[in-house]
PDB file of C-alpha atoms in Angstrom:
ATOM      1  CA  UNK A   1    -135.686-160.344   1.495  1.00 88.00           C
ATOM      2  CA  UNK A   2    -137.577-157.923   3.761  1.00 88.00           C
ATOM      3  CA  UNK A   3    -140.489-160.356   4.032  1.00 89.00           C
ATOM      4  CA  UNK A   4    -138.133-163.265   4.772  1.00 90.00           C
ATOM      5  CA  UNK A   5    -136.597-161.222   7.589  1.00 94.00           C
ATOM      6  CA  UNK A   6    -139.995-160.281   9.026  1.00 93.00           C
ATOM      7  CA  UNK A   7    -139.548-156.604   8.130  1.00 93.00           C
ATOM      8  CA  UNK A   8    -142.787-154.733   7.427  1.00 94.00           C
ATOM      9  CA  UNK A   9    -141.474-151.203   6.765  1.00 95.00           C
ATOM     10  CA  UNK A  10    -138.799-149.937   4.391  1.00 94.00           C
ATOM     11  CA  UNK A  11    -137.293-146.426   4.216  1.00 93.00           C
ATOM     12  CA  UNK A  12    -136.043-144.808   1.033  1.00 93.00           C
ATOM     13  CA  UNK A  13    -135.103-141.426  -0.431  1.00 92.00           C
ATOM     14  CA  UNK A  14    -135.751-139.457  -3.596  1.00 91.00           C
ATOM     15  CA  UNK A  15    -132.502-140.471  -5.270  1.00 88.00           C
ATOM     16  CA  UNK A  16    -131.494-138.669  -8.428  1.00 86.00           C
ATOM     17  CA  UNK A  17    -129.649-135.501  -9.353  1.00 87.00           C
ATOM     18  CA  UNK A  18    -131.277-132.199  -8.385  1.00 82.00           C
ATOM     19  CA  UNK A  19    -129.882-130.738 -11.634  1.00 86.00           C
ATOM     20  CA  UNK A  20    -131.985-133.292 -13.543  1.00 87.00           C
ATOM     21  CA  UNK A  21    -135.002-133.361 -11.234  1.00 89.00           C
ATOM     22  CA  UNK A  22    -137.601-133.881 -13.959  1.00 94.00           C
ATOM     23  CA  UNK A  23    -135.792-136.937 -15.348  1.00 94.00           C
ATOM     24  CA  UNK A  24    -135.125-138.320 -11.847  1.00 91.00           C
ATOM     25  CA  UNK A  25    -138.769-137.910 -10.862  1.00 95.00           C
ATOM     26  CA  UNK A  26    -139.933-139.717 -14.003  1.00 94.00           C
ATOM     27  CA  UNK A  27    -137.540-142.599 -13.237  1.00 95.00           C
ATOM     28  CA  UNK A  28    -138.712-142.660  -9.620  1.00 94.00           C
ATOM     29  CA  UNK A  29    -142.364-142.860 -10.696  1.00 95.00           C
ATOM     30  CA  UNK A  30    -141.503-145.562 -13.223  1.00 95.00           C
ATOM     31  CA  UNK A  31    -139.856-147.571 -10.443  1.00 95.00           C
ATOM     32  CA  UNK A  32    -142.879-147.037  -8.214  1.00 96.00           C
ATOM     33  CA  UNK A  33    -145.128-148.432 -10.964  1.00 96.00           C
ATOM     34  CA  UNK A  34    -143.098-151.656 -10.707  1.00 95.00           C
ATOM     35  CA  UNK A  35    -142.752-151.680  -6.929  1.00 95.00           C
ATOM     36  CA  UNK A  36    -146.262-150.721  -5.777  1.00 96.00           C
ATOM     37  CA  UNK A  37    -147.800-154.095  -6.724  1.00 96.00           C
ATOM     38  CA  UNK A  38    -144.960-155.911  -4.918  1.00 95.00           C
ATOM     39  CA  UNK A  39    -145.338-153.798  -1.749  1.00 96.00           C
ATOM     40  CA  UNK A  40    -149.104-154.326  -1.804  1.00 96.00           C
ATOM     41  CA  UNK A  41    -148.834-158.063  -2.407  1.00 95.00           C
ATOM     42  CA  UNK A  42    -146.341-158.470   0.450  1.00 95.00           C
ATOM     43  CA  UNK A  43    -148.069-156.059   2.849  1.00 95.00           C
ATOM     44  CA  UNK A  44    -145.034-153.789   3.175  1.00 96.00           C
ATOM     45  CA  UNK A  45    -145.025-150.097   4.116  1.00 97.00           C
ATOM     46  CA  UNK A  46    -142.726-147.495   2.521  1.00 97.00           C
ATOM     47  CA  UNK A  47    -141.458-144.350   4.232  1.00 97.00           C
ATOM     48  CA  UNK A  48    -139.864-141.682   2.003  1.00 97.00           C
ATOM     49  CA  UNK A  49    -137.568-138.826   2.974  1.00 95.00           C
ATOM     50  CA  UNK A  50    -136.153-135.848   1.119  1.00 94.00           C
ATOM     51  CA  UNK A  51    -132.361-135.938   1.305  1.00 89.00           C
ATOM     52  CA  UNK A  52    -129.713-133.336   0.547  1.00 86.00           C
ATOM     53  CA  UNK A  53    -128.607-133.743  -3.071  1.00 83.00           C
ATOM     54  CA  UNK A  54    -131.663-135.778  -4.118  1.00 88.00           C
ATOM     55  CA  UNK A  55    -134.063-134.704  -6.837  1.00 91.00           C
ATOM     56  CA  UNK A  56    -136.384-133.551  -4.049  1.00 93.00           C
ATOM     57  CA  UNK A  57    -134.698-131.815  -1.145  1.00 91.00           C
ATOM     58  CA  UNK A  58    -137.577-129.554  -0.093  1.00 94.00           C
ATOM     59  CA  UNK A  59    -139.826-130.986   2.621  1.00 95.00           C
ATOM     60  CA  UNK A  60    -143.083-129.531   1.282  1.00 97.00           C
ATOM     61  CA  UNK A  61    -142.410-130.882  -2.217  1.00 96.00           C
ATOM     62  CA  UNK A  62    -141.592-134.291  -0.737  1.00 96.00           C
ATOM     63  CA  UNK A  63    -144.872-134.369   1.194  1.00 97.00           C
ATOM     64  CA  UNK A  64    -146.715-133.412  -1.998  1.00 97.00           C
ATOM     65  CA  UNK A  65    -145.139-136.324  -3.874  1.00 96.00           C
ATOM     66  CA  UNK A  66    -145.884-138.757  -1.033  1.00 97.00           C
ATOM     67  CA  UNK A  67    -149.513-137.594  -1.029  1.00 97.00           C
ATOM     68  CA  UNK A  68    -149.597-137.787  -4.832  1.00 96.00           C
ATOM     69  CA  UNK A  69    -148.682-141.480  -4.706  1.00 96.00           C
ATOM     70  CA  UNK A  70    -152.052-141.885  -2.976  1.00 96.00           C
ATOM     71  CA  UNK A  71    -151.370-145.035  -0.987  1.00 97.00           C
ATOM     72  CA  UNK A  72    -152.139-145.271   2.725  1.00 96.00           C
ATOM     73  CA  UNK A  73    -149.036-147.429   3.241  1.00 97.00           C
ATOM     74  CA  UNK A  74    -146.637-144.806   1.784  1.00 98.00           C
ATOM     75  CA  UNK A  75    -145.660-142.147   4.312  1.00 98.00           C
ATOM     76  CA  UNK A  76    -143.159-139.383   5.078  1.00 97.00           C
ATOM     77  CA  UNK A  77    -139.962-139.376   7.149  1.00 97.00           C
ATOM     78  CA  UNK A  78    -138.902-136.094   8.783  1.00 97.00           C
ATOM     79  CA  UNK A  79    -135.108-136.130   9.183  1.00 96.00           C
ATOM     80  CA  UNK A  80    -134.003-133.443  11.659  1.00 95.00           C
ATOM     81  CA  UNK A  81    -130.377-133.193  10.450  1.00 93.00           C
ATOM     82  CA  UNK A  82    -131.773-132.284   7.006  1.00 91.00           C
ATOM     83  CA  UNK A  83    -133.829-129.424   8.459  1.00 93.00           C
ATOM     84  CA  UNK A  84    -131.863-126.645   6.771  1.00 89.00           C
ATOM     85  CA  UNK A  85    -131.710-128.431   3.407  1.00 83.00           C
ATOM     86  CA  UNK A  86    -135.437-129.160   3.306  1.00 90.00           C
ATOM     87  CA  UNK A  87    -136.564-125.590   3.901  1.00 89.00           C
ATOM     88  CA  UNK A  88    -135.966-124.842   7.614  1.00 91.00           C
ATOM     89  CA  UNK A  89    -139.705-125.099   8.278  1.00 95.00           C
ATOM     90  CA  UNK A  90    -140.214-128.026  10.641  1.00 96.00           C
ATOM     91  CA  UNK A  91    -143.632-126.801  11.779  1.00 97.00           C
ATOM     92  CA  UNK A  92    -144.899-126.164   8.269  1.00 97.00           C
ATOM     93  CA  UNK A  93    -143.575-129.411   6.808  1.00 97.00           C
ATOM     94  CA  UNK A  94    -144.800-131.605   9.667  1.00 98.00           C
ATOM     95  CA  UNK A  95    -148.193-129.873   9.672  1.00 98.00           C
ATOM     96  CA  UNK A  96    -148.418-130.299   5.887  1.00 97.00           C
ATOM     97  CA  UNK A  97    -147.517-133.998   6.253  1.00 97.00           C
ATOM     98  CA  UNK A  98    -150.042-134.525   9.051  1.00 97.00           C
ATOM     99  CA  UNK A  99    -150.911-138.222   9.374  1.00 97.00           C
ATOM    100  CA  UNK A 100    -148.348-139.014   6.661  1.00 98.00           C
ATOM    101  CA  UNK A 101    -145.391-138.354   8.976  1.00 98.00           C
ATOM    102  CA  UNK A 102    -144.698-141.773  10.490  1.00 97.00           C
ATOM    103  CA  UNK A 103    -140.941-141.716  11.107  1.00 97.00           C
ATOM    104  CA  UNK A 104    -138.466-139.196  12.552  1.00 97.00           C
ATOM    105  CA  UNK A 105    -134.669-139.341  12.462  1.00 96.00           C
ATOM    106  CA  UNK A 106    -133.040-137.489  15.360  1.00 97.00           C
ATOM    107  CA  UNK A 107    -129.660-135.838  14.964  1.00 94.00           C
ATOM    108  CA  UNK A 108    -128.393-132.289  15.069  1.00 93.00           C
ATOM    109  CA  UNK A 109    -126.637-130.172  12.452  1.00 90.00           C
ATOM    110  CA  UNK A 110    -125.376-126.659  11.922  1.00 86.00           C
ATOM    111  CA  UNK A 111    -127.307-124.278   9.689  1.00 77.00           C
ATOM    112  CA  UNK A 112    -125.230-124.167   6.489  1.00 74.00           C
ATOM    113  CA  UNK A 113    -127.159-121.078   5.345  1.00 75.00           C
ATOM    114  CA  UNK A 114    -126.074-118.995   8.365  1.00 74.00           C
ATOM    115  CA  UNK A 115    -123.375-116.337   8.147  1.00 76.00           C
ATOM    116  CA  UNK A 116    -124.291-115.524   4.551  1.00 72.00           C
ATOM    117  CA  UNK A 117    -123.776-119.150   3.597  1.00 70.00           C
ATOM    118  CA  UNK A 118    -120.190-119.070   4.830  1.00 69.00           C
ATOM    119  CA  UNK A 119    -120.627-121.468   7.756  1.00 69.00           C
ATOM    120  CA  UNK A 120    -118.772-124.019   5.635  1.00 70.00           C
ATOM    121  CA  UNK A 121    -116.036-123.285   3.147  1.00 70.00           C
ATOM    122  CA  UNK A 122    -116.337-125.692   0.210  1.00 71.00           C
ATOM    123  CA  UNK A 123    -113.867-125.683  -2.648  1.00 74.00           C
ATOM    124  CA  UNK A 124    -114.092-124.898  -5.419  1.00 76.00           C
ATOM    125  CA  UNK A 125    -116.442-121.958  -4.817  1.00 70.00           C
ATOM    126  CA  UNK A 126    -119.891-122.726  -6.181  1.00 72.00           C
ATOM    127  CA  UNK A 127    -119.504-126.475  -5.606  1.00 74.00           C
ATOM    128  CA  UNK A 128    -122.907-128.194  -5.496  1.00 76.00           C
ATOM    129  CA  UNK A 129    -121.866-130.224  -2.415  1.00 72.00           C
ATOM    130  CA  UNK A 130    -124.600-130.522   0.235  1.00 75.00           C
ATOM    131  CA  UNK A 131    -122.735-130.297   3.530  1.00 75.00           C
ATOM    132  CA  UNK A 132    -124.520-131.450   6.659  1.00 79.00           C
ATOM    133  CA  UNK A 133    -123.854-133.450   9.810  1.00 82.00           C
ATOM    134  CA  UNK A 134    -125.679-136.047  11.836  1.00 88.00           C
ATOM    135  CA  UNK A 135    -124.470-134.904  15.256  1.00 88.00           C
ATOM    136  CA  UNK A 136    -125.694-135.514  18.782  1.00 93.00           C
ATOM    137  CA  UNK A 137    -128.668-133.401  19.857  1.00 95.00           C
ATOM    138  CA  UNK A 138    -127.246-130.177  21.309  1.00 94.00           C
ATOM    139  CA  UNK A 139    -124.194-129.984  19.028  1.00 91.00           C
ATOM    140  CA  UNK A 140    -125.988-128.048  16.314  1.00 90.00           C
ATOM    141  CA  UNK A 141    -128.787-125.603  15.637  1.00 92.00           C
ATOM    142  CA  UNK A 142    -131.902-127.722  15.008  1.00 95.00           C
ATOM    143  CA  UNK A 143    -134.845-126.567  17.130  1.00 96.00           C
ATOM    144  CA  UNK A 144    -136.015-129.894  18.565  1.00 96.00           C
ATOM    145  CA  UNK A 145    -138.714-128.198  20.624  1.00 97.00           C
ATOM    146  CA  UNK A 146    -140.215-126.906  17.366  1.00 97.00           C
ATOM    147  CA  UNK A 147    -140.087-130.399  15.831  1.00 97.00           C
ATOM    148  CA  UNK A 148    -141.808-132.135  18.752  1.00 97.00           C
ATOM    149  CA  UNK A 149    -144.281-129.285  19.270  1.00 97.00           C
ATOM    150  CA  UNK A 150    -145.331-129.826  15.636  1.00 97.00           C
ATOM    151  CA  UNK A 151    -145.488-133.629  15.891  1.00 97.00           C
ATOM    152  CA  UNK A 152    -147.917-133.731  18.826  1.00 96.00           C
ATOM    153  CA  UNK A 153    -150.871-131.893  17.204  1.00 96.00           C
ATOM    154  CA  UNK A 154    -150.757-134.066  14.061  1.00 97.00           C
ATOM    155  CA  UNK A 155    -151.176-137.156  16.244  1.00 95.00           C
ATOM    156  CA  UNK A 156    -147.725-138.582  15.484  1.00 96.00           C
ATOM    157  CA  UNK A 157    -147.547-142.179  16.704  1.00 94.00           C
ATOM    158  CA  UNK A 158    -144.642-143.494  14.667  1.00 95.00           C
ATOM    159  CA  UNK A 159    -140.979-144.341  15.011  1.00 95.00           C
ATOM    160  CA  UNK A 160    -138.354-141.993  16.437  1.00 96.00           C
ATOM    161  CA  UNK A 161    -134.787-143.151  15.902  1.00 95.00           C
ATOM    162  CA  UNK A 162    -131.374-141.747  16.654  1.00 95.00           C
ATOM    163  CA  UNK A 163    -129.415-141.061  13.486  1.00 93.00           C
ATOM    164  CA  UNK A 164    -125.972-139.869  14.625  1.00 94.00           C
ATOM    165  CA  UNK A 165    -122.981-140.531  12.352  1.00 90.00           C
ATOM    166  CA  UNK A 166    -119.310-139.773  12.702  1.00 84.00           C
ATOM    167  CA  UNK A 167    -118.610-140.200  16.413  1.00 85.00           C
ATOM    168  CA  UNK A 168    -117.952-143.949  16.498  1.00 89.00           C
ATOM    169  CA  UNK A 169    -115.512-143.627  19.396  1.00 92.00           C
ATOM    170  CA  UNK A 170    -118.388-142.298  21.562  1.00 92.00           C
ATOM    171  CA  UNK A 171    -121.221-144.330  20.054  1.00 93.00           C
ATOM    172  CA  UNK A 172    -122.384-146.013  23.260  1.00 95.00           C
ATOM    173  CA  UNK A 173    -122.379-142.816  25.337  1.00 96.00           C
ATOM    174  CA  UNK A 174    -124.056-140.773  22.589  1.00 95.00           C
ATOM    175  CA  UNK A 175    -126.730-143.429  22.145  1.00 96.00           C
ATOM    176  CA  UNK A 176    -127.623-143.244  25.830  1.00 97.00           C
ATOM    177  CA  UNK A 177    -127.748-139.429  25.779  1.00 96.00           C
ATOM    178  CA  UNK A 178    -129.805-139.409  22.565  1.00 96.00           C
ATOM    179  CA  UNK A 179    -132.361-141.729  24.164  1.00 96.00           C
ATOM    180  CA  UNK A 180    -132.538-139.541  27.271  1.00 96.00           C
ATOM    181  CA  UNK A 181    -133.039-136.382  25.191  1.00 97.00           C
ATOM    182  CA  UNK A 182    -135.639-138.034  22.943  1.00 96.00           C
ATOM    183  CA  UNK A 183    -137.511-139.411  25.956  1.00 95.00           C
ATOM    184  CA  UNK A 184    -137.570-135.961  27.585  1.00 95.00           C
ATOM    185  CA  UNK A 185    -138.928-134.356  24.390  1.00 96.00           C
ATOM    186  CA  UNK A 186    -141.586-137.056  23.955  1.00 96.00           C
ATOM    187  CA  UNK A 187    -142.735-136.701  27.559  1.00 95.00           C
ATOM    188  CA  UNK A 188    -142.717-132.883  27.309  1.00 96.00           C
ATOM    189  CA  UNK A 189    -144.885-132.743  24.189  1.00 96.00           C
ATOM    190  CA  UNK A 190    -146.866-135.992  24.334  1.00 95.00           C
ATOM    191  CA  UNK A 191    -147.258-136.322  28.108  1.00 90.00           C
ATOM    192  CA  UNK A 192    -145.499-138.161  30.904  1.00 78.00           C
ATOM    193  CA  UNK A 193    -145.919-141.902  30.704  1.00 72.00           C
ATOM    194  CA  UNK A 194    -146.323-141.808  26.929  1.00 72.00           C
ATOM    195  CA  UNK A 195    -143.524-144.341  26.525  1.00 68.00           C
ATOM    196  CA  UNK A 196    -145.146-146.793  28.921  1.00 56.00           C
ATOM    197  CA  UNK A 197    -142.034-147.100  31.064  1.00 48.00           C
ATOM    198  CA  UNK A 198    -140.167-148.976  28.257  1.00 44.00           C
TER     199      UNK A 198
END
């Protein structure tokens, strides 16, 4: 279907329960054994991201698995609203990913670990829920300067996309502001004129 639509890149996550990470990873690798020949035959690229409540949530571990797959067409997606679930180490994760980081999702979130982990009250106590938002830049606590300052030295030349959910009534206005904020960060860290006036 992707080929028929002219799509050359697909994004995915490390789906599977974190409580059964070893089993989920073995199933993931089994699936990759089936999918790798198809991706290679069709000339498709795959971008993988750690996601809250997946079998890999940690950014460093996700980069290690991406590198372990040892394919130049498989890369890493850094998702800013997952910053606090993937280790709160944007600089370290992006530096570790290096040329493998080819995609960035931009949205803000609050740090669920702040205030002794009491930023959110989830019932029942001890629930394994992974609470996070995908809010407009500036409505949370992600350090976007840190993210872009880390992307520039690794030679990032990939896709940056807005990934805000939950404010449908302001979607158009938020989209415009997200583009303005992303453009300002790109020009600040990659140089004015980087976007080519587009």
